[in-house]
PDB file of C-alpha atoms in Angstrom:
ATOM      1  CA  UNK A   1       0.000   0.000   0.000  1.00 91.00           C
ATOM      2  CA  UNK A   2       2.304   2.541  -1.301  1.00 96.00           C
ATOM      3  CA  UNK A   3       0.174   5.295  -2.041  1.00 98.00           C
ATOM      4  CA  UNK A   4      -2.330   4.815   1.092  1.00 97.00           C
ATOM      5  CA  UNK A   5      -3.536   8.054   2.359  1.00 96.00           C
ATOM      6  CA  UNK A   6      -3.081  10.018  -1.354  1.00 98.00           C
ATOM      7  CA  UNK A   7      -5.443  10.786  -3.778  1.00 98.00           C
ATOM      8  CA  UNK A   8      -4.484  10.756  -7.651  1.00 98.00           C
ATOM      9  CA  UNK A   9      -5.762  12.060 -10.703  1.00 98.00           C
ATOM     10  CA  UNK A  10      -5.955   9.672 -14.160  1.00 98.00           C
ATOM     11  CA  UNK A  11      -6.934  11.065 -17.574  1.00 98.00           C
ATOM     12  CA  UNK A  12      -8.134   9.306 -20.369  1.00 98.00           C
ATOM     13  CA  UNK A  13      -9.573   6.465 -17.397  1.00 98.00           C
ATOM     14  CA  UNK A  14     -11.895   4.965 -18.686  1.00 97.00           C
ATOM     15  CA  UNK A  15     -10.306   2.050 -20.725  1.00 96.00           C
ATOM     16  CA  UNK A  16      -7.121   1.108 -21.683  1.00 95.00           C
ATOM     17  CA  UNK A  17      -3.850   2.112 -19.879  1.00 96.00           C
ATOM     18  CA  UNK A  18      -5.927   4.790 -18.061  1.00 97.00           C
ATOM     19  CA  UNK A  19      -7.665   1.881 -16.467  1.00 97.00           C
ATOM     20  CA  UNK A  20      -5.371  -0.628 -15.466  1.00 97.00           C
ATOM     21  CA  UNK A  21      -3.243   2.729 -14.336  1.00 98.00           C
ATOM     22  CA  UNK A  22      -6.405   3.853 -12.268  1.00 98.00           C
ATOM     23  CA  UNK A  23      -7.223   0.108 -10.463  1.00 98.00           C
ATOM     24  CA  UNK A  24      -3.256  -0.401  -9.809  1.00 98.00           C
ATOM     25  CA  UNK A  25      -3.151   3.131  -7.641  1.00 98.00           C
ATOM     26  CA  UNK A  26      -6.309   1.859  -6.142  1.00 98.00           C
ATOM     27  CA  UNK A  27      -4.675  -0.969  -5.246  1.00 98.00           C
ATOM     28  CA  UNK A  28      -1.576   0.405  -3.516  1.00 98.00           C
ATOM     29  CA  UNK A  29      -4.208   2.530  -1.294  1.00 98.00           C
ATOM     30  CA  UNK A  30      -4.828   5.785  -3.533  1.00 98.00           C
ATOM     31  CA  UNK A  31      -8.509   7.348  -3.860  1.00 98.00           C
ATOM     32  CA  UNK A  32      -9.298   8.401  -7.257  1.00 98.00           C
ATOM     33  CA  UNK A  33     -10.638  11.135  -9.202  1.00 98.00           C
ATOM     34  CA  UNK A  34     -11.302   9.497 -12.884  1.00 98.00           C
ATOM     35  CA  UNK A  35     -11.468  11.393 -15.918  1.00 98.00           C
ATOM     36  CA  UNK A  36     -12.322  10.810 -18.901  1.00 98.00           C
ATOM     37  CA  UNK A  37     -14.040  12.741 -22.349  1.00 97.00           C
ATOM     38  CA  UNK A  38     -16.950   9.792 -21.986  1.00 96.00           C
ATOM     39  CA  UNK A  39     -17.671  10.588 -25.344  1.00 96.00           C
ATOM     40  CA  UNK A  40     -16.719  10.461 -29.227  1.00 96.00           C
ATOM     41  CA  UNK A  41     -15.449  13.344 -30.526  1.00 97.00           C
ATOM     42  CA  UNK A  42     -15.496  15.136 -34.032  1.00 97.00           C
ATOM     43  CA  UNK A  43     -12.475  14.328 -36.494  1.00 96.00           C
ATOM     44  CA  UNK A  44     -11.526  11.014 -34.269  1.00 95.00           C
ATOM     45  CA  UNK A  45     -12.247   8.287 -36.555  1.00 92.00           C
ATOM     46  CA  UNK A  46     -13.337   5.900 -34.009  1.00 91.00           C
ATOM     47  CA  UNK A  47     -15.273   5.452 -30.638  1.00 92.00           C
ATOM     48  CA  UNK A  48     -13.427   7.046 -27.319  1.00 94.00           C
ATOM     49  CA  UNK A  49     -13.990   5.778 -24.245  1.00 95.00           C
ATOM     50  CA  UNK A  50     -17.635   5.605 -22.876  1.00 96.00           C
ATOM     51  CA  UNK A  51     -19.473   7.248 -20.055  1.00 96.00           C
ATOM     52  CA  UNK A  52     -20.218   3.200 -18.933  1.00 97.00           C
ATOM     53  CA  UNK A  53     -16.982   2.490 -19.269  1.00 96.00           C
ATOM     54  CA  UNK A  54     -16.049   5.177 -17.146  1.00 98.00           C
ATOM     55  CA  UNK A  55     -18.369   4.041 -14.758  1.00 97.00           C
ATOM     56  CA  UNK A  56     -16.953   0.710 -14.842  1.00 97.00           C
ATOM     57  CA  UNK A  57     -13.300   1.873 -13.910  1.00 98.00           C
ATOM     58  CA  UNK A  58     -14.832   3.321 -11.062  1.00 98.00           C
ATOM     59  CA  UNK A  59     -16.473   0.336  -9.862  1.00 98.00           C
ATOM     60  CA  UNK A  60     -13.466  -1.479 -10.299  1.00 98.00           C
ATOM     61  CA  UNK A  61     -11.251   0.985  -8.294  1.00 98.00           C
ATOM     62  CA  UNK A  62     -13.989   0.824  -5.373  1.00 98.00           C
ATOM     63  CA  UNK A  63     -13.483  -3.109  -5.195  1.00 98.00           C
ATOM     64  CA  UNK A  64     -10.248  -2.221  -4.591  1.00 97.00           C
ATOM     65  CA  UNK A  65     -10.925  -0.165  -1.931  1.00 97.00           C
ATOM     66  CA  UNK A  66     -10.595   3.244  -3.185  1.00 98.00           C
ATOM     67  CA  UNK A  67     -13.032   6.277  -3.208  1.00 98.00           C
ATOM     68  CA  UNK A  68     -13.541   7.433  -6.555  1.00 98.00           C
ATOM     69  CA  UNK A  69     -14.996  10.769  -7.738  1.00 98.00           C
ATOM     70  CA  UNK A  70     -15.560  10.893 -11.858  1.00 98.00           C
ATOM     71  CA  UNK A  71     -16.325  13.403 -14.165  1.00 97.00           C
ATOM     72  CA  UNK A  72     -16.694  13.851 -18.310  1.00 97.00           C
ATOM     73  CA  UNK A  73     -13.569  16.295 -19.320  1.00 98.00           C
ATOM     74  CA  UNK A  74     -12.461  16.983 -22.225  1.00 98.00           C
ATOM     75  CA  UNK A  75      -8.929  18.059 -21.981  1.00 98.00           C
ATOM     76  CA  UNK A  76      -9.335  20.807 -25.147  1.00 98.00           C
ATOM     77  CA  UNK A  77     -11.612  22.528 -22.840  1.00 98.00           C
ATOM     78  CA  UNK A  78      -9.630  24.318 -20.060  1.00 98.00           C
ATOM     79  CA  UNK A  79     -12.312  25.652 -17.902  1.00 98.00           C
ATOM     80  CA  UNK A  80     -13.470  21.912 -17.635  1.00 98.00           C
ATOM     81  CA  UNK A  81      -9.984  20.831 -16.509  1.00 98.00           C
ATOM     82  CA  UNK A  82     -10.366  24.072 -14.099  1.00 98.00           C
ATOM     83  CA  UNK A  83     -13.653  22.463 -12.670  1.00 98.00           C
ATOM     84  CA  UNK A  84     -12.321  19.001 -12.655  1.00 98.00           C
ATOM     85  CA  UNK A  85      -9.020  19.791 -10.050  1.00 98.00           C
ATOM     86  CA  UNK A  86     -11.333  21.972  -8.183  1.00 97.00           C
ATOM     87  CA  UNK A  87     -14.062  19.221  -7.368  1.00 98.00           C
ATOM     88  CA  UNK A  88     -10.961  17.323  -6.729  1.00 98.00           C
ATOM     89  CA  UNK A  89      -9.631  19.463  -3.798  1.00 96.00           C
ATOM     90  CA  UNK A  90     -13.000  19.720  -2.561  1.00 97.00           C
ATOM     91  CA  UNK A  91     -13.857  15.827  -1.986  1.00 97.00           C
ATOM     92  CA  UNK A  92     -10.725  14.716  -0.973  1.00 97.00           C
ATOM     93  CA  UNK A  93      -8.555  17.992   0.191  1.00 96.00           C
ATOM     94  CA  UNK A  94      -4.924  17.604  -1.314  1.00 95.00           C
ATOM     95  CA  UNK A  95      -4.287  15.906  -5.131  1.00 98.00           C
ATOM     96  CA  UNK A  96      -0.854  14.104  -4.724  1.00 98.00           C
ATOM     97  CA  UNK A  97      -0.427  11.938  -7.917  1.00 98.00           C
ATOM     98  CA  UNK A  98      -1.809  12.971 -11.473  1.00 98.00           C
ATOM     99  CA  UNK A  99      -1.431  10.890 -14.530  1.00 98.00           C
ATOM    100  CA  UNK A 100      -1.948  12.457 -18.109  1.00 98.00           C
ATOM    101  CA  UNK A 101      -3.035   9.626 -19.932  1.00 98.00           C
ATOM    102  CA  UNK A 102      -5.544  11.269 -22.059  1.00 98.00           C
ATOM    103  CA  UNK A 103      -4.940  10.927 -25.774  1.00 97.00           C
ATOM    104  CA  UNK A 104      -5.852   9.555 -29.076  1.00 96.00           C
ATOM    105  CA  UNK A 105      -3.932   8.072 -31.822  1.00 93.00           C
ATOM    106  CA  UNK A 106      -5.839   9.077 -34.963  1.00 92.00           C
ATOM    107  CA  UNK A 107      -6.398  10.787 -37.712  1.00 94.00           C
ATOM    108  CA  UNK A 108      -3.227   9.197 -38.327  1.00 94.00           C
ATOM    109  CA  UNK A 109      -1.793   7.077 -41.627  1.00 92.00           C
ATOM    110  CA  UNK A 110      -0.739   9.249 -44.145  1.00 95.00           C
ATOM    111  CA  UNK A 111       2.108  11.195 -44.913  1.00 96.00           C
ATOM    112  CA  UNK A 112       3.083  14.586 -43.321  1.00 97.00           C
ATOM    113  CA  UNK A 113       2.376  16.771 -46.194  1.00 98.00           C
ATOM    114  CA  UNK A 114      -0.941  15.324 -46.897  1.00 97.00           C
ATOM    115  CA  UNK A 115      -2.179  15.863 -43.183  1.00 98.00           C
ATOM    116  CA  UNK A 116      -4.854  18.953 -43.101  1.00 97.00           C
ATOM    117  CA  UNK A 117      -4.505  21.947 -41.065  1.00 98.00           C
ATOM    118  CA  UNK A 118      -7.787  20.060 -38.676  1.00 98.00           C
ATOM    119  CA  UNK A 119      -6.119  16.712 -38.254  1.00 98.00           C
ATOM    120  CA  UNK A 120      -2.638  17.952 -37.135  1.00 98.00           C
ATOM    121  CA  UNK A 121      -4.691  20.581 -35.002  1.00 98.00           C
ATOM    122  CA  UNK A 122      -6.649  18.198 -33.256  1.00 98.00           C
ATOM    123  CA  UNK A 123      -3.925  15.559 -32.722  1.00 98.00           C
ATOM    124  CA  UNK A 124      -1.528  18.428 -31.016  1.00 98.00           C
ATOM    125  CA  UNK A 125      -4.663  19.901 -28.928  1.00 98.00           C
ATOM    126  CA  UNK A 126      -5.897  16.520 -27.348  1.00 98.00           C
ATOM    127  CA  UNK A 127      -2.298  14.613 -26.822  1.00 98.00           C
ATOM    128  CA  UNK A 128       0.140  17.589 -26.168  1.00 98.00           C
ATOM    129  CA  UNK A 129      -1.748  20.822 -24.928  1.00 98.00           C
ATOM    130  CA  UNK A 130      -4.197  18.700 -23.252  1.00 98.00           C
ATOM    131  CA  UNK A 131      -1.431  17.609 -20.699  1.00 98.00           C
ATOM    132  CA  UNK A 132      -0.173  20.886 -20.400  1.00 98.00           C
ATOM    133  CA  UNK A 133      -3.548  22.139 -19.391  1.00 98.00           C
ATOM    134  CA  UNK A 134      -3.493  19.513 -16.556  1.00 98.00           C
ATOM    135  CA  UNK A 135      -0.268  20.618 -15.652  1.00 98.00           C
ATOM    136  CA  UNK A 136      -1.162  24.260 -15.280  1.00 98.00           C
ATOM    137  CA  UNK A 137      -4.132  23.900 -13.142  1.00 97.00           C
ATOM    138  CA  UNK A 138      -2.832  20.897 -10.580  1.00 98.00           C
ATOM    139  CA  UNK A 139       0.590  22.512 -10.562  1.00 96.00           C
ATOM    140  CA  UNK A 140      -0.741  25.451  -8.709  1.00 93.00           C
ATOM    141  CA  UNK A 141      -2.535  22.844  -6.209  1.00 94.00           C
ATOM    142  CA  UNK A 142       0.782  20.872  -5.457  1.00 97.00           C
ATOM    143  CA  UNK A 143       3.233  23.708  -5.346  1.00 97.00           C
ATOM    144  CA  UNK A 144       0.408  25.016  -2.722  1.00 96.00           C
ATOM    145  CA  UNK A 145       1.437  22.138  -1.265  1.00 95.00           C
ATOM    146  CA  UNK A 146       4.728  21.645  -1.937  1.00 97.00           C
ATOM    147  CA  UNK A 147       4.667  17.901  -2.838  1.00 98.00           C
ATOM    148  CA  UNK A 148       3.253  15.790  -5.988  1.00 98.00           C
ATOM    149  CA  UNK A 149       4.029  13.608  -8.817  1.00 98.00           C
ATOM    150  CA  UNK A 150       2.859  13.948 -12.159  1.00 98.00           C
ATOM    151  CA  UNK A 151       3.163  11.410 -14.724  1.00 98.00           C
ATOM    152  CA  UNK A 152       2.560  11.928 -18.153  1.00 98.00           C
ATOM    153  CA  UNK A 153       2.327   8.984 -20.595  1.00 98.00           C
ATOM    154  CA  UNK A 154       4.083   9.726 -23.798  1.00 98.00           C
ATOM    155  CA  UNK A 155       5.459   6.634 -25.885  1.00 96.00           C
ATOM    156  CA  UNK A 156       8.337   5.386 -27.965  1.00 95.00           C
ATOM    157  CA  UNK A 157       6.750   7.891 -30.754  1.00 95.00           C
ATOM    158  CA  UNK A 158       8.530  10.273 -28.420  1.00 97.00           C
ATOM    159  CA  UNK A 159      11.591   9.005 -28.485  1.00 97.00           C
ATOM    160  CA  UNK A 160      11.713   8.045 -32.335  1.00 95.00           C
ATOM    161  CA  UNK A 161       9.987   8.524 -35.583  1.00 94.00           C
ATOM    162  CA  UNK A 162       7.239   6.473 -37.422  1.00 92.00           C
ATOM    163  CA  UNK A 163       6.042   6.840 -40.694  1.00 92.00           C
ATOM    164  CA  UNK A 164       2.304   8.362 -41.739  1.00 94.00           C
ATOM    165  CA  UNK A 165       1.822   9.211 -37.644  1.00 95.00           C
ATOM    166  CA  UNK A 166       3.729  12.979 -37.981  1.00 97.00           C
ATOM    167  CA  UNK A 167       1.165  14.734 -35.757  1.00 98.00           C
ATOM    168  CA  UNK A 168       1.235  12.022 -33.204  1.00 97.00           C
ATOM    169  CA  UNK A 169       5.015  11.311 -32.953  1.00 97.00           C
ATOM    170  CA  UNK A 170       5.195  15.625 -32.864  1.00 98.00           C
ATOM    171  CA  UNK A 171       2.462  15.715 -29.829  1.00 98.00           C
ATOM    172  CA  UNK A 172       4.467  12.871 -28.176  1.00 98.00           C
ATOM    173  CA  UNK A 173       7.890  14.158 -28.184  1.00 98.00           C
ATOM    174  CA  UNK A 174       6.594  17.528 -27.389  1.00 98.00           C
ATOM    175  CA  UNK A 175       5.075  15.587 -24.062  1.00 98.00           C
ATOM    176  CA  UNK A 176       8.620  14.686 -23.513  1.00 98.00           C
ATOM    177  CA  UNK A 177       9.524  18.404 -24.067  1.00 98.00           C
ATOM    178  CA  UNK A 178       7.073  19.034 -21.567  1.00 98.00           C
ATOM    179  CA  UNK A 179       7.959  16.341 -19.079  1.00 98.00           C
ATOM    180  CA  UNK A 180      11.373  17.780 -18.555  1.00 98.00           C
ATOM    181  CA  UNK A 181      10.652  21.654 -18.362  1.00 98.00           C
ATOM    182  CA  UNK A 182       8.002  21.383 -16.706  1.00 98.00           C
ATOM    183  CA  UNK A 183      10.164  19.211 -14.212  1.00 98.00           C
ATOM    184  CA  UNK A 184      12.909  21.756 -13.772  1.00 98.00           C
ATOM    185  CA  UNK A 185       9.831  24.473 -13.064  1.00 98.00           C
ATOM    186  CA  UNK A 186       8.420  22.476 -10.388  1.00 98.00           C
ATOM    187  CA  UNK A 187      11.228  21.232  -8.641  1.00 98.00           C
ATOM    188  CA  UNK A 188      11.826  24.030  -6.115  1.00 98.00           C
ATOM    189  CA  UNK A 189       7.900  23.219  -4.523  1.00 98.00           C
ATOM    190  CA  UNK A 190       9.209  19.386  -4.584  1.00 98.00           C
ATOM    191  CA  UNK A 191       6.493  18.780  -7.526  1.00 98.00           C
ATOM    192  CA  UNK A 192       8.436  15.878  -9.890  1.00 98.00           C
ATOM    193  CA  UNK A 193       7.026  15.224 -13.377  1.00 98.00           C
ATOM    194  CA  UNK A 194       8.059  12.355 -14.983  1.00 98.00           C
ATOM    195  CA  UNK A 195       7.252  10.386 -18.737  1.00 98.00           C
ATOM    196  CA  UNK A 196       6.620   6.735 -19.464  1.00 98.00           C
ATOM    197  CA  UNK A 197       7.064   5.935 -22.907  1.00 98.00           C
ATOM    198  CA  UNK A 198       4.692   2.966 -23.588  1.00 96.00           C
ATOM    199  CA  UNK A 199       5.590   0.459 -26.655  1.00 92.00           C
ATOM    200  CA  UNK A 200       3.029  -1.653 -28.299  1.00 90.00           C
ATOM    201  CA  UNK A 201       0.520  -2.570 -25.646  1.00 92.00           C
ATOM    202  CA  UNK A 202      -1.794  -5.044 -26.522  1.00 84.00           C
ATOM    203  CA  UNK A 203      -5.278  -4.308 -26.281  1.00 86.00           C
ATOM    204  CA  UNK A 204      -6.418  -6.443 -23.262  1.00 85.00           C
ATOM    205  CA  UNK A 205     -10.074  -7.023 -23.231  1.00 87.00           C
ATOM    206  CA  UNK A 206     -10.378  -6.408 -19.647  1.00 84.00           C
ATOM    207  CA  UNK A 207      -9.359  -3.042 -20.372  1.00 86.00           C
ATOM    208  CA  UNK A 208     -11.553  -2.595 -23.416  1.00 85.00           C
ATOM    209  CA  UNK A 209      -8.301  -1.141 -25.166  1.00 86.00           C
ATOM    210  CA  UNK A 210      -8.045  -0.848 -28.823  1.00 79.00           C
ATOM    211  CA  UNK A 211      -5.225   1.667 -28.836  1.00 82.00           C
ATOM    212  CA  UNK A 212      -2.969  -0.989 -31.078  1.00 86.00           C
ATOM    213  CA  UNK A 213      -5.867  -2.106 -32.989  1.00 84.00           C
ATOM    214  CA  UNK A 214      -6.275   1.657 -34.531  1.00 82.00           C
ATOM    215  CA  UNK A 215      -2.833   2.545 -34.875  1.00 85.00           C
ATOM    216  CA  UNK A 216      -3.127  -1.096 -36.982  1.00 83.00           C
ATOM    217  CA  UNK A 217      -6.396   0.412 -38.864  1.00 79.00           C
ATOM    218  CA  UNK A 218      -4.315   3.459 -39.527  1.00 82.00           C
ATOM    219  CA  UNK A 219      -1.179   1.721 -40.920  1.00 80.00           C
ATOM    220  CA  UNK A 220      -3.519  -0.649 -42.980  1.00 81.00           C
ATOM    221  CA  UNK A 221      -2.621  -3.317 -41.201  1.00 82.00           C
ATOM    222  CA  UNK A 222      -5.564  -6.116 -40.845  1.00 81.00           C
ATOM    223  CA  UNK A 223      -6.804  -6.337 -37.412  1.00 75.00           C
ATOM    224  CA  UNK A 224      -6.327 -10.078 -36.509  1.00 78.00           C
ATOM    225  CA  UNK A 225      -3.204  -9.710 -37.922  1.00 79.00           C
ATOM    226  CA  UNK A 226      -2.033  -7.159 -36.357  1.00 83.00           C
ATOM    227  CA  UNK A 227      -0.310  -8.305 -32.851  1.00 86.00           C
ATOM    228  CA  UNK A 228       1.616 -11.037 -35.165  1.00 82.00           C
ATOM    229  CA  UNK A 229       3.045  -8.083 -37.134  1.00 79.00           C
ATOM    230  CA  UNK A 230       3.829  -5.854 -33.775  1.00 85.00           C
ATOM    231  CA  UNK A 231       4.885  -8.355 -31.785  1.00 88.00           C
ATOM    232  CA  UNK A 232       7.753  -8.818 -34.754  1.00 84.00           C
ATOM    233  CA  UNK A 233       9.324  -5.790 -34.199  1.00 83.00           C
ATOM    234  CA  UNK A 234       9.779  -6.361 -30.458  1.00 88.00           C
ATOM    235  CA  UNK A 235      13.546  -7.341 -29.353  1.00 90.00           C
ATOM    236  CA  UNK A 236      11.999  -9.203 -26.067  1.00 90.00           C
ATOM    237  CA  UNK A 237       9.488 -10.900 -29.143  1.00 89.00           C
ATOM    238  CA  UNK A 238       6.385  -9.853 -27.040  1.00 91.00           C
ATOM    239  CA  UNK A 239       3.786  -7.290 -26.622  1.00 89.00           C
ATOM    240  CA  UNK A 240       3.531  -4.650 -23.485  1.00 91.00           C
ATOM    241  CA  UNK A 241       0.613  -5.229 -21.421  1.00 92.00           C
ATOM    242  CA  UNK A 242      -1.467  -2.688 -19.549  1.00 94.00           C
ATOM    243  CA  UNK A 243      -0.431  -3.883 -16.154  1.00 96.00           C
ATOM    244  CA  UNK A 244       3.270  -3.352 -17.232  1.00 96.00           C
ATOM    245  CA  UNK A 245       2.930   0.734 -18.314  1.00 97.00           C
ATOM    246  CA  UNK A 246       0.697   0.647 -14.759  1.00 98.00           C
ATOM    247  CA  UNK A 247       3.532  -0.622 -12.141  1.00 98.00           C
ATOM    248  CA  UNK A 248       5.680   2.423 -13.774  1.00 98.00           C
ATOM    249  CA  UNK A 249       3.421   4.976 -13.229  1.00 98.00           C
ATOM    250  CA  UNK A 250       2.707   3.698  -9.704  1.00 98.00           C
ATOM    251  CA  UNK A 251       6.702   3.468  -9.178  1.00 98.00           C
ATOM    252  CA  UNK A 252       6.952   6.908 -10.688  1.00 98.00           C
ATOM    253  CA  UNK A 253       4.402   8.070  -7.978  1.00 98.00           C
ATOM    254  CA  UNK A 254       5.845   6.831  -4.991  1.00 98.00           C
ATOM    255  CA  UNK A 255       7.904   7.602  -2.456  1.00 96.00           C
ATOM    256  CA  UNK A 256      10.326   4.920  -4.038  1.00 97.00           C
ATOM    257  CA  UNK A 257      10.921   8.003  -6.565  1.00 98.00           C
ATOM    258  CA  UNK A 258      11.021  10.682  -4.420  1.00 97.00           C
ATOM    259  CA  UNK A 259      14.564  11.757  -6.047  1.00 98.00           C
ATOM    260  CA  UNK A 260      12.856  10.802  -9.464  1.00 98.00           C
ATOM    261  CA  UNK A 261      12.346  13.817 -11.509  1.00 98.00           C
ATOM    262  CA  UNK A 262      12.728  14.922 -15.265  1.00 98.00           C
ATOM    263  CA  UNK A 263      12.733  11.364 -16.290  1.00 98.00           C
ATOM    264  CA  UNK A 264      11.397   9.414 -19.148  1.00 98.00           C
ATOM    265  CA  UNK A 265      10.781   5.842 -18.005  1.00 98.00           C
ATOM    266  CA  UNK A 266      10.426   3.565 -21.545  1.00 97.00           C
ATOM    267  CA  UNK A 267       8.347   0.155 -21.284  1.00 97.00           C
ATOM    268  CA  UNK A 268       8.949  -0.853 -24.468  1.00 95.00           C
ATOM    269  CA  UNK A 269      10.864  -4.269 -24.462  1.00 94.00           C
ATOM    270  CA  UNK A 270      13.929  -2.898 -25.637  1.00 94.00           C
ATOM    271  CA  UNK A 271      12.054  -1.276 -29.162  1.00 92.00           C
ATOM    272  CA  UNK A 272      14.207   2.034 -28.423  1.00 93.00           C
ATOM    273  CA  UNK A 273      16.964   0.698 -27.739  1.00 91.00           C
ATOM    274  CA  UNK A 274      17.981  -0.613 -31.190  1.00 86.00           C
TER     275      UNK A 274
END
């Protein structure tokens, strides 16, 4: 029970990584404050998560023990973000962990120069500005109180280049960007900010994830085919799980990182390395 007594914040929670991230700090003793657009939006080419899923990551985090508070945010709207840490301070009283998670992966899966002025717009606002819009309004809270952990979750299109995903390998290394400034700001009020770079994560039904699945769609890749194809391009010859991104973000939020800041954690099985 690592995190007992502290209350975290998970974007992008209900499916996925934002899940499994949200019922692991339940499990180490965290309450929760789950959000999550609960909605599709306009320009994504397929479904986000789900006001019932939502719901459902909440119920899952209260078996666990924890109390949970949700609410619908989008992260493109920053008064919403505004209201969301505020309802946070007023259920629980402090916000100690906060994990940017929200993000989407599409319109993706063409080439840079055929990408309209919309798609790269929308990519940038949701997976890059989004977590800097978190960052603005819960960095006020914990350098209030002069302790925190963020965590934002990035990925190895952060750390290298892919073909026909320009707007999302741009957002994610800018989240890197952002990880470390935002690291060095925060540092004097003991606030740490830290990255995990996810690699291919297979989409665990448990989670309802289908992050791999539409970067697949995107890249043309048939869907049933597609975790033989991934999984090829993994040194360790194996996808990431959920659970796996989830036990770095919880490391990355406790005290066993207290000196931890700046950082970009990769769970990748080696795929960055080569």
């Amino acid at each position: 029970m690592r995190l007992s007594g502290k209350t975290a914040l998970v974007t992008g929670a209900a499916r996925g990584i934002g899940r499994a991230t949200a019922v692991a700090l339940a499990a180490e003793g965290a309450d929760l404050a789950l959000l999550d657009v609960g909605g599709d939006i306009p320009g994504v080419p397929y479904p986000l998560g789900s006001e019932s899923q939502l719901d459902h990551t909440a119920t899952l985090c209260r078996k666990a023990g924890a109390s949970v508070l949700t609410a619908h945010t989008d992260v493109r709207d920053g008064r919403a973000v505004r209201e969301a840490v505020t309802a946070v301070g007023d259920r629980f009283g402090r916000l100690d962990i906060v994990v940017n998670n929200a993000g989407i992966a599409a319109p993706s899966g063409k080439p840079v120069h055929e990408i309209d002025e919309e798609e790269w717009g929308l990519m940038i606002d949701i997976d890059l500005t989004g977590a800097w819009r978190v960052i603005r309004e819960v960095g006020r809270t914990m350098c209030e109180q002069r302790s925190g952990s963020i965590v934002n979750i990035a990925s190895t299109a952060g750390l290298v280049g892919y073909r026909h995903f320009a707007g999302y390998v741009a957002a994610k290394h800018g989240v890197i960007g952002l990880t470390r400034a935002a690291a060095l700001d925060l540092a004097p009020m003991k606030v740490r900010v830290n990255a995990v770079c996810p690699g291919s994560v297979r989409d665990d039904a448990v989670v309802e994830g289908r992050m791999l699945a539409e970067i697949a769609r995107a890249l043309e890749v048939p869907v049933g085919e597609h975790e033989h194809a991934f999984v090829e391009a993994q040194p360790m010859n194996a996808l990431m799980e959920p659970e796996d991104v989830a036990a770095a973000v919880v490391y990355l939020a406790s005290d066993d990182a207290r000196q931890v800041t700046g950082s970009v954690l990769t769970v990748d099985g080696g795929y960055s390395a080569r």
